[in-house]
Amino acid sequence: MAPYPQATAHPDDFAASRAQLTAMIARLGGAEMMTCTQEVLEDYLTATGRELQRLLMQDQLDARSRLEQRRPAVAGADGIARVRAEQGHRRLLATTLGRVEVARIAYRAPGAANLHVADAALALPTRLHSFPLQRAVVHEVADGPLRQAREDLARTTGQQLGTRQLREITSEAARDVRDFYTQRAQEPRAAGPGGRDLLVLSIDATGVNMIPSGLRTPAPARPAGPRPPSAQLSSRERTGRTRMACVTACYDAAPAPRSAADVLPKDAAEREARRKGPRAAGRRIDASLEHSTAAMVTTLFDQAEKRDPTHGRRWIVLVDGANHQLECLEREATGRGVDIDIIVDFVHVLEYLWKAAEDLHPAQPARAAFVQATARDLLEGHAPRVVADLHAYQRARTEQDRPAPGLARAAAYLKAKQPYLNYHIALTLGWPIASGVIEGCCRYLVKDRLDVTGARWSLPGGEAVLLLRAVIANGDFEEYWQFHVRREYQRTHAVLYQEQLDIAA
């Protein structure tokens, strides 16, 4: 039996909203409003229009309460039948239009919690705030600081929410993100001719300033006694108080063969003839403060195998060269029996070359020429020669007792990553060689939101914001929100009843 019979509301049920509309029309036609500015007119309609919408919602909810039909009994999941019924039990609901009251029948039994069938029919949330208001909170908190989110919500919805409420709503809204992507079906994409379509995976990490309880290991103790003045207090304050956020990306790309001249042209003719590299398609990004690099790599490979369950495509992995990431990637690939081609991001290599150039050449033009020539050698497949030259420069500086830390780091880095510097092969086969996608994701997901001045994050709060920003960036938020609302219905209403309710109107 449905809670509401097949009947329509009586015209008198909307008396309050009708009176509000009549008053608005009368005011608009009066002498005061007929001579006001457009700004005053718009402000008046915005404020009174929101109140009119709130009254319409309240009148409709009151009409539902009047039409709710009593059931003989309601059996809860505890096996107790509620045969007593009391009308007029009310609860508040904060909405994007203002606060309203929901009146409904409470089904009761001695020693058992009340059940409200109408709450299930309306799919009301457990907390005070409606789902549309929670959705607005999610967008505001994911986009900017809590204080700004609070002010924006007050301006757009008229609702005053505290920062604690904003944090709780955001954390609850993110609770189903992992399950959403786990259960979501991914259509496998068939490889192109000869299995040449690329499946590109990338991973990176960046630090987030945390409160002490959110750190993986306790922060180092501060030195006792007074400390001397420093011009870098902010940097010193952050030491040992960050937690690494791991960001991953998976996308499709078609091969786009190139040469070293297409990446670093020497002259105008080569610049004019440059060919573009592979373009990312179907990008899916993920991020986490809570999970380790190994766990995120496992999730990344799960996503990749949904796209290519038979391992028929070429798997390209772009990294910045972090040893732990490389170990996790190779271990996961071996365990799954998939061949991967790992490439160290060429932009990271350029950064090391610039540091070496600063030690070798005092003038800027000479530095640029060194980086240009050395990078072209790497792109053309001469990594062993480049490594040997850098070590020779380093030995000469050591013999001259001239420290060159940038040169030493560049030589050690390129020597350690030499197996992953086969850029000439990657360019010939049309693979990407730069991790611009993951670098952009790190900036957008992490830096633009979690690295704002003065921010220090708890682990649940930072994790929730990262997950929601990833869902929004993937373009999946609306689909995810419907999934989350269905999950909330199961947790809030369906589990309370012994059998599935007939709540269809």
PDB file of C-alpha atoms in Angstrom, residues 80-198:
ATOM      1  CA  ILE A  80       8.844  -6.069  15.527  1.00  0.00           C
ATOM      2  CA  ALA A  81       5.534  -5.036  13.977  1.00  0.00           C
ATOM      3  CA  ARG A  82       4.549  -1.421  14.629  1.00  0.00           C
ATOM      4  CA  VAL A  83       0.753  -1.375  14.887  1.00  0.00           C
ATOM      5  CA  ARG A  84       0.394   1.978  16.599  1.00  0.00           C
ATOM      6  CA  ALA A  85       0.331   5.089  14.457  1.00  0.00           C
ATOM      7  CA  GLU A  86       0.600   8.747  15.447  1.00  0.00           C
ATOM      8  CA  GLN A  87       0.072  11.557  12.981  1.00  0.00           C
ATOM      9  CA  GLY A  88       1.804  14.913  13.002  1.00  0.00           C
ATOM     10  CA  HIS A  89       5.355  13.856  13.841  1.00  0.00           C
ATOM     11  CA  ARG A  90       7.507  16.625  12.378  1.00  0.00           C
ATOM     12  CA  ARG A  91      11.121  17.028  11.355  1.00  0.00           C
ATOM     13  CA  LEU A  92      13.034  20.003   9.990  1.00  0.00           C
ATOM     14  CA  LEU A  93      14.652  19.977   6.566  1.00  0.00           C
ATOM     15  CA  ALA A  94      17.137  22.627   5.418  1.00  0.00           C
ATOM     16  CA  THR A  95      16.886  23.102   1.650  1.00  0.00           C
ATOM     17  CA  THR A  96      18.364  25.402  -0.962  1.00  0.00           C
ATOM     18  CA  LEU A  97      15.177  27.477  -0.645  1.00  0.00           C
ATOM     19  CA  GLY A  98      15.077  27.678   3.153  1.00  0.00           C
ATOM     20  CA  ARG A  99      13.915  25.515   6.050  1.00  0.00           C
ATOM     21  CA  VAL A 100      10.689  23.546   5.869  1.00  0.00           C
ATOM     22  CA  GLU A 101       8.907  21.060   8.109  1.00  0.00           C
ATOM     23  CA  VAL A 102       7.890  17.565   7.106  1.00  0.00           C
ATOM     24  CA  ALA A 103       4.894  16.109   8.986  1.00  0.00           C
ATOM     25  CA  ARG A 104       4.252  12.374   8.729  1.00  0.00           C
ATOM     26  CA  ILE A 105       2.830   9.346  10.500  1.00  0.00           C
ATOM     27  CA  ALA A 106       5.075   7.627  13.054  1.00  0.00           C
ATOM     28  CA  TYR A 107       4.602   3.876  13.415  1.00  0.00           C
ATOM     29  CA  ARG A 108       5.353   2.779  16.972  1.00  0.00           C
ATOM     30  CA  ALA A 109       5.769  -0.247  19.208  1.00  0.00           C
ATOM     31  CA  PRO A 110       6.879  -0.502  22.844  1.00  0.00           C
ATOM     32  CA  GLY A 111      10.671  -0.719  23.143  1.00  0.00           C
ATOM     33  CA  ALA A 112      11.240  -0.157  19.413  1.00  0.00           C
ATOM     34  CA  ALA A 113      12.331   2.891  17.431  1.00  0.00           C
ATOM     35  CA  ASN A 114       9.699   4.752  15.450  1.00  0.00           C
ATOM     36  CA  LEU A 115       9.443   4.165  11.715  1.00  0.00           C
ATOM     37  CA  HIS A 116       8.301   6.825   9.225  1.00  0.00           C
ATOM     38  CA  VAL A 117       7.221   5.359   5.897  1.00  0.00           C
ATOM     39  CA  ALA A 118       6.782   8.817   4.403  1.00  0.00           C
ATOM     40  CA  ASP A 119      10.475   9.532   4.984  1.00  0.00           C
ATOM     41  CA  ALA A 120      11.274   6.602   2.709  1.00  0.00           C
ATOM     42  CA  ALA A 121       8.735   7.790   0.132  1.00  0.00           C
ATOM     43  CA  LEU A 122      10.410  11.214   0.109  1.00  0.00           C
ATOM     44  CA  ALA A 123      13.899   9.629   0.295  1.00  0.00           C
ATOM     45  CA  LEU A 124      14.867  12.126   2.984  1.00  0.00           C
ATOM     46  CA  PRO A 125      18.476  12.217   4.190  1.00  0.00           C
ATOM     47  CA  THR A 126      19.403  11.348   7.750  1.00  0.00           C
ATOM     48  CA  ARG A 127      20.851  14.751   8.481  1.00  0.00           C
ATOM     49  CA  LEU A 128      19.087  18.090   8.485  1.00  0.00           C
ATOM     50  CA  HIS A 129      20.304  19.148   5.052  1.00  0.00           C
ATOM     51  CA  SER A 130      18.524  18.079   1.868  1.00  0.00           C
ATOM     52  CA  PHE A 131      20.408  16.334  -0.917  1.00  0.00           C
ATOM     53  CA  PRO A 132      20.287  19.360  -3.272  1.00  0.00           C
ATOM     54  CA  LEU A 133      21.764  21.496  -0.478  1.00  0.00           C
ATOM     55  CA  GLN A 134      24.420  18.841   0.169  1.00  0.00           C
ATOM     56  CA  ARG A 135      25.236  18.811  -3.538  1.00  0.00           C
ATOM     57  CA  ALA A 136      25.706  22.582  -3.463  1.00  0.00           C
ATOM     58  CA  VAL A 137      27.971  22.212  -0.417  1.00  0.00           C
ATOM     59  CA  VAL A 138      30.107  19.637  -2.216  1.00  0.00           C
ATOM     60  CA  HIS A 139      30.703  21.910  -5.198  1.00  0.00           C
ATOM     61  CA  GLU A 140      31.546  24.901  -3.031  1.00  0.00           C
ATOM     62  CA  VAL A 141      33.876  23.050  -0.656  1.00  0.00           C
ATOM     63  CA  ALA A 142      35.606  21.188  -3.479  1.00  0.00           C
ATOM     64  CA  ASP A 143      36.193  24.497  -5.241  1.00  0.00           C
ATOM     65  CA  GLY A 144      37.497  26.730  -2.468  1.00  0.00           C
ATOM     66  CA  PRO A 145      38.225  27.299   1.234  1.00  0.00           C
ATOM     67  CA  LEU A 146      35.532  26.618   3.829  1.00  0.00           C
ATOM     68  CA  ARG A 147      35.071  30.273   4.729  1.00  0.00           C
ATOM     69  CA  GLN A 148      34.502  31.193   1.101  1.00  0.00           C
ATOM     70  CA  ALA A 149      32.163  28.196   0.656  1.00  0.00           C
ATOM     71  CA  ARG A 150      30.136  29.276   3.680  1.00  0.00           C
ATOM     72  CA  GLU A 151      29.781  32.826   2.367  1.00  0.00           C
ATOM     73  CA  ASP A 152      28.873  31.683  -1.155  1.00  0.00           C
ATOM     74  CA  LEU A 153      26.209  29.288   0.156  1.00  0.00           C
ATOM     75  CA  ALA A 154      24.690  32.005   2.315  1.00  0.00           C
ATOM     76  CA  ARG A 155      24.535  34.303  -0.692  1.00  0.00           C
ATOM     77  CA  THR A 156      23.086  31.774  -3.160  1.00  0.00           C
ATOM     78  CA  THR A 157      20.802  29.726  -0.888  1.00  0.00           C
ATOM     79  CA  GLY A 158      20.271  31.884   2.181  1.00  0.00           C
ATOM     80  CA  GLN A 159      21.413  28.999   4.401  1.00  0.00           C
ATOM     81  CA  GLN A 160      23.932  29.572   7.187  1.00  0.00           C
ATOM     82  CA  LEU A 161      26.131  26.514   7.660  1.00  0.00           C
ATOM     83  CA  GLY A 162      29.074  26.202  10.032  1.00  0.00           C
ATOM     84  CA  THR A 163      32.474  24.920   8.993  1.00  0.00           C
ATOM     85  CA  ARG A 164      31.936  21.715  10.986  1.00  0.00           C
ATOM     86  CA  GLN A 165      28.740  21.034   9.057  1.00  0.00           C
ATOM     87  CA  LEU A 166      30.526  21.709   5.762  1.00  0.00           C
ATOM     88  CA  ARG A 167      33.287  19.249   6.654  1.00  0.00           C
ATOM     89  CA  GLU A 168      30.830  16.545   7.729  1.00  0.00           C
ATOM     90  CA  ILE A 169      28.683  16.901   4.610  1.00  0.00           C
ATOM     91  CA  THR A 170      31.749  16.741   2.358  1.00  0.00           C
ATOM     92  CA  SER A 171      33.158  13.660   4.088  1.00  0.00           C
ATOM     93  CA  GLU A 172      29.813  11.852   3.870  1.00  0.00           C
ATOM     94  CA  ALA A 173      29.400  12.824   0.220  1.00  0.00           C
ATOM     95  CA  ALA A 174      32.717  11.181  -0.700  1.00  0.00           C
ATOM     96  CA  ARG A 175      32.126   7.876   1.075  1.00  0.00           C
ATOM     97  CA  ASP A 176      30.915   6.009  -2.040  1.00  0.00           C
ATOM     98  CA  VAL A 177      33.448   7.227  -4.617  1.00  0.00           C
ATOM     99  CA  ARG A 178      35.644   4.125  -4.489  1.00  0.00           C
ATOM    100  CA  ASP A 179      32.667   1.775  -4.753  1.00  0.00           C
ATOM    101  CA  PHE A 180      31.249   3.823  -7.613  1.00  0.00           C
ATOM    102  CA  TYR A 181      34.344   3.332  -9.758  1.00  0.00           C
ATOM    103  CA  THR A 182      34.772  -0.287  -8.680  1.00  0.00           C
ATOM    104  CA  GLN A 183      31.254  -1.219  -9.772  1.00  0.00           C
ATOM    105  CA  ARG A 184      31.136   1.005 -12.807  1.00  0.00           C
ATOM    106  CA  ALA A 185      31.527  -0.930 -16.011  1.00  0.00           C
ATOM    107  CA  GLN A 186      34.259   0.212 -18.390  1.00  0.00           C
ATOM    108  CA  GLU A 187      33.790  -0.703 -22.018  1.00  0.00           C
ATOM    109  CA  PRO A 188      36.967  -2.390 -23.283  1.00  0.00           C
ATOM    110  CA  ARG A 189      38.483  -0.630 -26.249  1.00  0.00           C
ATOM    111  CA  ALA A 190      39.748  -2.844 -29.031  1.00  0.00           C
ATOM    112  CA  ALA A 191      43.297  -2.251 -30.167  1.00  0.00           C
ATOM    113  CA  GLY A 192      43.903  -0.705 -33.550  1.00  0.00           C
ATOM    114  CA  PRO A 193      45.583  -2.491 -36.458  1.00  0.00           C
ATOM    115  CA  GLY A 194      48.380  -4.664 -35.120  1.00  0.00           C
ATOM    116  CA  GLY A 195      47.435  -3.876 -31.527  1.00  0.00           C
ATOM    117  CA  ARG A 196      49.006  -0.432 -31.829  1.00  0.00           C
ATOM    118  CA  ASP A 197      46.547   1.642 -29.784  1.00  0.00           C
ATOM    119  CA  LEU A 198      48.168   3.040 -26.651  1.00  0.00           C
TER     120      LEU A 198
END
